[in-house]
mmCIF file with all atom_site columns, C-alpha atoms and ligand atoms in Angstrom:
data_model
loop_
_atom_site.group_PDB
_atom_site.id
_atom_site.type_symbol
_atom_site.label_atom_id
_atom_site.label_alt_id
_atom_site.label_comp_id
_atom_site.label_asym_id
_atom_site.label_entity_id
_atom_site.label_seq_id
_atom_site.pdbx_PDB_ins_code
_atom_site.Cartn_x
_atom_site.Cartn_y
_atom_site.Cartn_z
_atom_site.occupancy
_atom_site.B_iso_or_equiv
_atom_site.pdbx_formal_charge
_atom_site.auth_seq_id
_atom_site.auth_comp_id
_atom_site.auth_asym_id
_atom_site.auth_atom_id
_atom_site.pdbx_PDB_model_num
ATOM   1   C  CA  . MET A 1 1   ? -3.150  4.055  -48.157 1.00 52.00 ? 22  MET A CA  1
ATOM   2   C  CA  . ASN A 1 2   ? -4.531  7.863  -48.545 1.00 54.00 ? 23  ASN A CA  1
ATOM   3   C  CA  . ILE A 1 3   ? -7.737  8.357  -48.125 1.00 53.00 ? 24  ILE A CA  1
ATOM   4   C  CA  . ARG A 1 4   ? -9.827  10.802 -49.068 1.00 57.00 ? 25  ARG A CA  1
ATOM   5   C  CA  . ILE A 1 5   ? -12.724 12.428 -47.975 1.00 47.00 ? 26  ILE A CA  1
ATOM   6   C  CA  . PRO A 1 6   ? -14.845 14.408 -50.433 1.00 50.00 ? 27  PRO A CA  1
ATOM   7   C  CA  . ARG A 1 7   ? -15.399 17.638 -49.584 1.00 52.00 ? 28  ARG A CA  1
ATOM   8   C  CA  . LEU A 1 8   ? -18.918 18.291 -50.012 1.00 48.00 ? 29  LEU A CA  1
ATOM   9   C  CA  . MET A 1 9   ? -18.908 15.475 -46.728 1.00 49.00 ? 30  MET A CA  1
ATOM   10  C  CA  . LEU A 1 10  ? -16.567 18.035 -45.041 1.00 46.00 ? 31  LEU A CA  1
ATOM   11  C  CA  . GLY A 1 11  ? -18.704 21.420 -45.989 1.00 46.00 ? 32  GLY A CA  1
ATOM   12  C  CA  . ALA A 1 12  ? -21.326 18.198 -44.143 1.00 45.00 ? 33  ALA A CA  1
ATOM   13  C  CA  . VAL A 1 13  ? -19.927 17.682 -41.061 1.00 46.00 ? 34  VAL A CA  1
ATOM   14  C  CA  . ILE A 1 14  ? -18.697 21.543 -40.076 1.00 44.00 ? 35  ILE A CA  1
ATOM   15  C  CA  . LEU A 1 15  ? -22.709 22.364 -40.980 1.00 46.00 ? 36  LEU A CA  1
ATOM   16  C  CA  . LEU A 1 16  ? -24.263 19.727 -38.885 1.00 45.00 ? 37  LEU A CA  1
ATOM   17  C  CA  . PRO A 1 17  ? -23.769 20.805 -35.650 1.00 47.00 ? 38  PRO A CA  1
ATOM   18  C  CA  . VAL A 1 18  ? -24.752 24.879 -36.588 1.00 46.00 ? 39  VAL A CA  1
ATOM   19  C  CA  . ALA A 1 19  ? -28.373 22.847 -38.068 1.00 46.00 ? 40  ALA A CA  1
ATOM   20  C  CA  . ALA A 1 20  ? -28.514 21.500 -34.572 1.00 47.00 ? 41  ALA A CA  1
ATOM   21  C  CA  . ARG A 1 21  ? -27.324 24.323 -32.718 1.00 48.00 ? 42  ARG A CA  1
ATOM   22  C  CA  . ALA A 1 22  ? -30.338 26.696 -35.000 1.00 45.00 ? 43  ALA A CA  1
ATOM   23  C  CA  . GLN A 1 23  ? -33.567 24.448 -34.297 1.00 46.00 ? 44  GLN A CA  1
ATOM   24  C  CA  . THR A 1 24  ? -32.537 24.336 -30.500 1.00 48.00 ? 45  THR A CA  1
ATOM   25  C  CA  . GLY A 1 25  ? -35.143 27.173 -28.857 1.00 54.00 ? 46  GLY A CA  1
ATOM   26  C  CA  . HIS A 1 26  ? -36.839 25.281 -32.080 1.00 86.00 ? 47  HIS A CA  1
ATOM   27  C  CA  . ALA A 1 27  ? -38.249 22.705 -31.656 1.00 96.00 ? 48  ALA A CA  1
ATOM   28  C  CA  . LYS A 1 28  ? -41.942 21.934 -33.144 1.00 97.00 ? 49  LYS A CA  1
ATOM   29  C  CA  . VAL A 1 29  ? -43.888 18.888 -32.309 1.00 98.00 ? 50  VAL A CA  1
ATOM   30  C  CA  . LYS A 1 30  ? -47.443 17.825 -35.105 1.00 98.00 ? 51  LYS A CA  1
ATOM   31  C  CA  . ILE A 1 31  ? -49.967 15.187 -34.998 1.00 98.00 ? 52  ILE A CA  1
ATOM   32  C  CA  . VAL A 1 32  ? -49.306 13.826 -37.996 1.00 98.00 ? 53  VAL A CA  1
ATOM   33  C  CA  . ALA A 1 33  ? -52.865 11.277 -36.985 1.00 98.00 ? 54  ALA A CA  1
ATOM   34  C  CA  . PRO A 1 34  ? -55.137 12.081 -36.943 1.00 98.00 ? 55  PRO A CA  1
ATOM   35  C  CA  . ALA A 1 35  ? -55.610 14.847 -39.178 1.00 98.00 ? 56  ALA A CA  1
ATOM   36  C  CA  . ASN A 1 36  ? -57.046 17.504 -37.799 1.00 98.00 ? 57  ASN A CA  1
ATOM   37  C  CA  . GLY A 1 37  ? -60.739 17.877 -38.690 1.00 98.00 ? 58  GLY A CA  1
ATOM   38  C  CA  . ALA A 1 38  ? -60.288 14.045 -39.811 1.00 98.00 ? 59  ALA A CA  1
ATOM   39  C  CA  . THR A 1 39  ? -63.573 11.758 -39.308 1.00 98.00 ? 60  THR A CA  1
ATOM   40  C  CA  . VAL A 1 40  ? -61.842 8.521  -37.291 1.00 98.00 ? 61  VAL A CA  1
ATOM   41  C  CA  . SER A 1 41  ? -62.526 5.005  -36.689 1.00 96.00 ? 62  SER A CA  1
ATOM   42  C  CA  . GLY A 1 42  ? -61.798 4.026  -33.069 1.00 91.00 ? 63  GLY A CA  1
ATOM   43  C  CA  . PRO A 1 43  ? -59.455 3.077  -32.161 1.00 97.00 ? 64  PRO A CA  1
ATOM   44  C  CA  . VAL A 1 44  ? -57.203 5.408  -32.915 1.00 98.00 ? 65  VAL A CA  1
ATOM   45  C  CA  . LYS A 1 45  ? -53.549 6.052  -33.762 1.00 98.00 ? 66  LYS A CA  1
ATOM   46  C  CA  . VAL A 1 46  ? -52.285 9.418  -32.515 1.00 98.00 ? 67  VAL A CA  1
ATOM   47  C  CA  . VAL A 1 47  ? -48.569 9.118  -34.607 1.00 98.00 ? 68  VAL A CA  1
ATOM   48  C  CA  . LEU A 1 48  ? -46.611 12.339 -33.369 1.00 98.00 ? 69  LEU A CA  1
ATOM   49  C  CA  . GLN A 1 49  ? -43.398 13.722 -35.585 1.00 98.00 ? 70  GLN A CA  1
ATOM   50  C  CA  . ALA A 1 50  ? -40.959 16.222 -33.553 1.00 98.00 ? 71  ALA A CA  1
ATOM   51  C  CA  . THR A 1 51  ? -38.217 17.794 -35.474 1.00 97.00 ? 72  THR A CA  1
ATOM   52  C  CA  . GLY A 1 52  ? -35.488 19.700 -32.734 1.00 96.00 ? 73  GLY A CA  1
ATOM   53  C  CA  . VAL A 1 53  ? -35.987 18.091 -29.973 1.00 97.00 ? 74  VAL A CA  1
ATOM   54  C  CA  . GLU A 1 54  ? -34.266 14.495 -29.255 1.00 97.00 ? 75  GLU A CA  1
ATOM   55  C  CA  . ILE A 1 55  ? -37.615 12.283 -28.149 1.00 98.00 ? 76  ILE A CA  1
ATOM   56  C  CA  . VAL A 1 56  ? -36.950 9.919  -25.370 1.00 98.00 ? 77  VAL A CA  1
ATOM   57  C  CA  . PRO A 1 57  ? -37.058 7.686  -21.795 1.00 98.00 ? 78  PRO A CA  1
ATOM   58  C  CA  . ALA A 1 58  ? -38.432 10.341 -19.170 1.00 98.00 ? 79  ALA A CA  1
ATOM   59  C  CA  . THR A 1 59  ? -35.132 8.334  -17.939 1.00 97.00 ? 80  THR A CA  1
ATOM   60  C  CA  . VAL A 1 60  ? -33.740 10.269 -19.283 1.00 97.00 ? 81  VAL A CA  1
ATOM   61  C  CA  . GLU A 1 61  ? -31.652 13.474 -18.244 1.00 97.00 ? 82  GLU A CA  1
ATOM   62  C  CA  . ARG A 1 62  ? -30.449 15.328 -21.060 1.00 95.00 ? 83  ARG A CA  1
ATOM   63  C  CA  . PRO A 1 63  ? -30.955 19.402 -22.392 1.00 94.00 ? 84  PRO A CA  1
ATOM   64  C  CA  . GLY A 1 64  ? -32.379 18.695 -26.062 1.00 94.00 ? 85  GLY A CA  1
ATOM   65  C  CA  . THR A 1 65  ? -34.633 15.693 -25.091 1.00 97.00 ? 86  THR A CA  1
ATOM   66  C  CA  . GLY A 1 66  ? -37.643 14.865 -23.752 1.00 98.00 ? 87  GLY A CA  1
ATOM   67  C  CA  . HIS A 1 67  ? -41.027 13.269 -24.227 1.00 98.00 ? 88  HIS A CA  1
ATOM   68  C  CA  . HIS A 1 68  ? -44.680 13.366 -25.609 1.00 98.00 ? 89  HIS A CA  1
ATOM   69  C  CA  . HIS A 1 69  ? -47.667 13.811 -23.518 1.00 98.00 ? 90  HIS A CA  1
ATOM   70  C  CA  . LEU A 1 70  ? -51.613 13.898 -24.787 1.00 98.00 ? 91  LEU A CA  1
ATOM   71  C  CA  . PHE A 1 71  ? -53.893 15.849 -23.677 1.00 98.00 ? 92  PHE A CA  1
ATOM   72  C  CA  . VAL A 1 72  ? -56.973 13.357 -24.425 1.00 98.00 ? 93  VAL A CA  1
ATOM   73  C  CA  . ASP A 1 73  ? -60.156 16.517 -24.037 1.00 98.00 ? 94  ASP A CA  1
ATOM   74  C  CA  . HIS A 1 74  ? -58.332 16.929 -21.394 1.00 98.00 ? 95  HIS A CA  1
ATOM   75  C  CA  . ASP A 1 75  ? -56.838 20.889 -20.946 1.00 98.00 ? 96  ASP A CA  1
ATOM   76  C  CA  . LEU A 1 76  ? -53.506 21.538 -20.750 1.00 98.00 ? 97  LEU A CA  1
ATOM   77  C  CA  . THR A 1 77  ? -52.138 21.586 -16.988 1.00 98.00 ? 98  THR A CA  1
ATOM   78  C  CA  . PRO A 1 78  ? -50.113 25.048 -16.437 1.00 97.00 ? 99  PRO A CA  1
ATOM   79  C  CA  . VAL A 1 79  ? -47.798 25.187 -18.260 1.00 96.00 ? 100 VAL A CA  1
ATOM   80  C  CA  . ASP A 1 80  ? -45.055 25.778 -15.400 1.00 97.00 ? 101 ASP A CA  1
ATOM   81  C  CA  . ASP A 1 81  ? -45.578 23.327 -13.528 1.00 97.00 ? 102 ASP A CA  1
ATOM   82  C  CA  . THR A 1 82  ? -45.054 19.013 -13.617 1.00 98.00 ? 103 THR A CA  1
ATOM   83  C  CA  . ILE A 1 83  ? -47.612 17.221 -15.561 1.00 98.00 ? 104 ILE A CA  1
ATOM   84  C  CA  . PRO A 1 84  ? -49.288 15.566 -13.739 1.00 98.00 ? 105 PRO A CA  1
ATOM   85  C  CA  . ARG A 1 85  ? -49.864 11.264 -13.192 1.00 96.00 ? 106 ARG A CA  1
ATOM   86  C  CA  . GLY A 1 86  ? -52.799 9.353  -12.487 1.00 96.00 ? 107 GLY A CA  1
ATOM   87  C  CA  . VAL A 1 87  ? -54.990 11.679 -14.629 1.00 97.00 ? 108 VAL A CA  1
ATOM   88  C  CA  . THR A 1 88  ? -58.110 10.396 -16.195 1.00 97.00 ? 109 THR A CA  1
ATOM   89  C  CA  . GLY A 1 89  ? -56.624 11.989 -20.206 1.00 98.00 ? 110 GLY A CA  1
ATOM   90  C  CA  . ILE A 1 90  ? -52.700 13.123 -19.458 1.00 98.00 ? 111 ILE A CA  1
ATOM   91  C  CA  . LEU A 1 91  ? -50.728 10.207 -20.895 1.00 98.00 ? 112 LEU A CA  1
ATOM   92  C  CA  . HIS A 1 92  ? -46.835 10.067 -20.434 1.00 98.00 ? 113 HIS A CA  1
ATOM   93  C  CA  . LEU A 1 93  ? -45.143 8.359  -23.446 1.00 98.00 ? 114 LEU A CA  1
ATOM   94  C  CA  . GLY A 1 94  ? -42.449 7.826  -20.519 1.00 98.00 ? 115 GLY A CA  1
ATOM   95  C  CA  . ARG A 1 95  ? -40.585 5.018  -22.949 1.00 98.00 ? 116 ARG A CA  1
ATOM   96  C  CA  . GLY A 1 96  ? -39.898 7.739  -25.905 1.00 98.00 ? 117 GLY A CA  1
ATOM   97  C  CA  . GLN A 1 97  ? -43.040 5.943  -27.519 1.00 98.00 ? 118 GLN A CA  1
ATOM   98  C  CA  . THR A 1 98  ? -44.236 8.509  -30.711 1.00 98.00 ? 119 THR A CA  1
ATOM   99  C  CA  . GLU A 1 99  ? -47.478 6.244  -31.359 1.00 98.00 ? 120 GLU A CA  1
ATOM   100 C  CA  . PHE A 1 100 ? -49.778 5.707  -28.750 1.00 98.00 ? 121 PHE A CA  1
ATOM   101 C  CA  . VAL A 1 101 ? -53.391 4.293  -29.284 1.00 98.00 ? 122 VAL A CA  1
ATOM   102 C  CA  . LEU A 1 102 ? -56.540 5.334  -27.727 1.00 98.00 ? 123 LEU A CA  1
ATOM   103 C  CA  . ASP A 1 103 ? -59.089 2.296  -27.978 1.00 96.00 ? 124 ASP A CA  1
ATOM   104 C  CA  . SER A 1 104 ? -62.166 4.519  -25.548 1.00 95.00 ? 125 SER A CA  1
ATOM   105 C  CA  . LEU A 1 105 ? -62.663 7.425  -27.172 1.00 98.00 ? 126 LEU A CA  1
ATOM   106 C  CA  . ALA A 1 106 ? -66.492 7.682  -27.316 1.00 98.00 ? 127 ALA A CA  1
ATOM   107 C  CA  . PRO A 1 107 ? -67.815 7.766  -30.667 1.00 98.00 ? 128 PRO A CA  1
ATOM   108 C  CA  . GLY A 1 108 ? -68.206 11.592 -31.215 1.00 98.00 ? 129 GLY A CA  1
ATOM   109 C  CA  . PRO A 1 109 ? -66.155 15.644 -31.197 1.00 98.00 ? 130 PRO A CA  1
ATOM   110 C  CA  . HIS A 1 110 ? -62.557 15.101 -29.412 1.00 98.00 ? 131 HIS A CA  1
ATOM   111 C  CA  . ARG A 1 111 ? -59.648 16.688 -29.116 1.00 98.00 ? 132 ARG A CA  1
ATOM   112 C  CA  . VAL A 1 112 ? -56.094 15.438 -29.090 1.00 98.00 ? 133 VAL A CA  1
ATOM   113 C  CA  . ILE A 1 113 ? -53.505 18.431 -27.234 1.00 98.00 ? 134 ILE A CA  1
ATOM   114 C  CA  . ALA A 1 114 ? -49.715 17.369 -27.899 1.00 98.00 ? 135 ALA A CA  1
ATOM   115 C  CA  . VAL A 1 115 ? -46.791 19.058 -25.091 1.00 98.00 ? 136 VAL A CA  1
ATOM   116 C  CA  . VAL A 1 116 ? -43.410 17.183 -25.295 1.00 98.00 ? 137 VAL A CA  1
ATOM   117 C  CA  . ALA A 1 117 ? -41.577 17.405 -21.762 1.00 98.00 ? 138 ALA A CA  1
ATOM   118 C  CA  . ASN A 1 118 ? -38.286 16.955 -20.163 1.00 97.00 ? 139 ASN A CA  1
ATOM   119 C  CA  . TRP A 1 119 ? -37.447 14.437 -17.677 1.00 97.00 ? 140 TRP A CA  1
ATOM   120 C  CA  . LYS A 1 120 ? -38.634 16.534 -15.264 1.00 97.00 ? 141 LYS A CA  1
ATOM   121 C  CA  . HIS A 1 121 ? -42.335 16.199 -16.795 1.00 98.00 ? 142 HIS A CA  1
ATOM   122 C  CA  . ILE A 1 122 ? -42.205 20.210 -16.965 1.00 98.00 ? 143 ILE A CA  1
ATOM   123 C  CA  . PRO A 1 123 ? -42.976 21.550 -21.046 1.00 98.00 ? 144 PRO A CA  1
ATOM   124 C  CA  . LEU A 1 124 ? -40.328 22.531 -22.895 1.00 96.00 ? 145 LEU A CA  1
ATOM   125 C  CA  . LYS A 1 125 ? -39.853 26.142 -23.499 1.00 95.00 ? 146 LYS A CA  1
ATOM   126 C  CA  . PRO A 1 126 ? -41.059 27.871 -25.884 1.00 94.00 ? 147 PRO A CA  1
ATOM   127 C  CA  . LEU A 1 127 ? -44.344 25.395 -25.705 1.00 96.00 ? 148 LEU A CA  1
ATOM   128 C  CA  . VAL A 1 128 ? -44.122 22.877 -28.279 1.00 97.00 ? 149 VAL A CA  1
ATOM   129 C  CA  . VAL A 1 129 ? -47.581 21.911 -29.086 1.00 98.00 ? 150 VAL A CA  1
ATOM   130 C  CA  . ASP A 1 130 ? -49.947 20.719 -31.067 1.00 98.00 ? 151 ASP A CA  1
ATOM   131 C  CA  . THR A 1 131 ? -53.545 20.532 -30.842 1.00 98.00 ? 152 THR A CA  1
ATOM   132 C  CA  . VAL A 1 132 ? -56.117 18.179 -32.966 1.00 98.00 ? 153 VAL A CA  1
ATOM   133 C  CA  . ARG A 1 133 ? -60.157 18.272 -33.441 1.00 98.00 ? 154 ARG A CA  1
ATOM   134 C  CA  . PHE A 1 134 ? -60.845 14.739 -34.457 1.00 98.00 ? 155 PHE A CA  1
ATOM   135 C  CA  . THR A 1 135 ? -65.033 13.451 -35.230 1.00 98.00 ? 156 THR A CA  1
ATOM   136 C  CA  . VAL A 1 136 ? -64.643 9.719  -33.790 1.00 98.00 ? 157 VAL A CA  1
ATOM   137 C  CA  . LYS A 1 137 ? -68.127 7.713  -35.859 1.00 96.00 ? 158 LYS A CA  1
HETATM 138 CU CU1 . LIG B 2 .   ? -43.941 12.463 -18.504 1.00 50.51 ? 330 LIG B CU1 1
#
């Protein structure tokens, strides 16, 4: 049997590792929802989208991966340190989730900061971060 690989596909296979490498160091996270400046009613579903980093459970110890963290009305902790656990307003999405429902936000203005950190819960460098401010009615 003669297996023919289309030229185009071959090109993609060769280019893919280069593209993947070009992305490292340029990882980004975006809080897709709620939109910055939005007025929303609770519960508020936070939706996260990461590029250039693979979102995995916190148990995965592999370079190029990480999990999401949410700072809800809480300032960022020092970026060289482990993001603490058990602190009100700091959430580890340690199962590799890309969504989280905030069901106890009081009416009024709020700020959410998303940070991707590695399995040691230390933020990736350069920092992979996004912030939204919104109002719960
Ligand atoms: Cu963590």
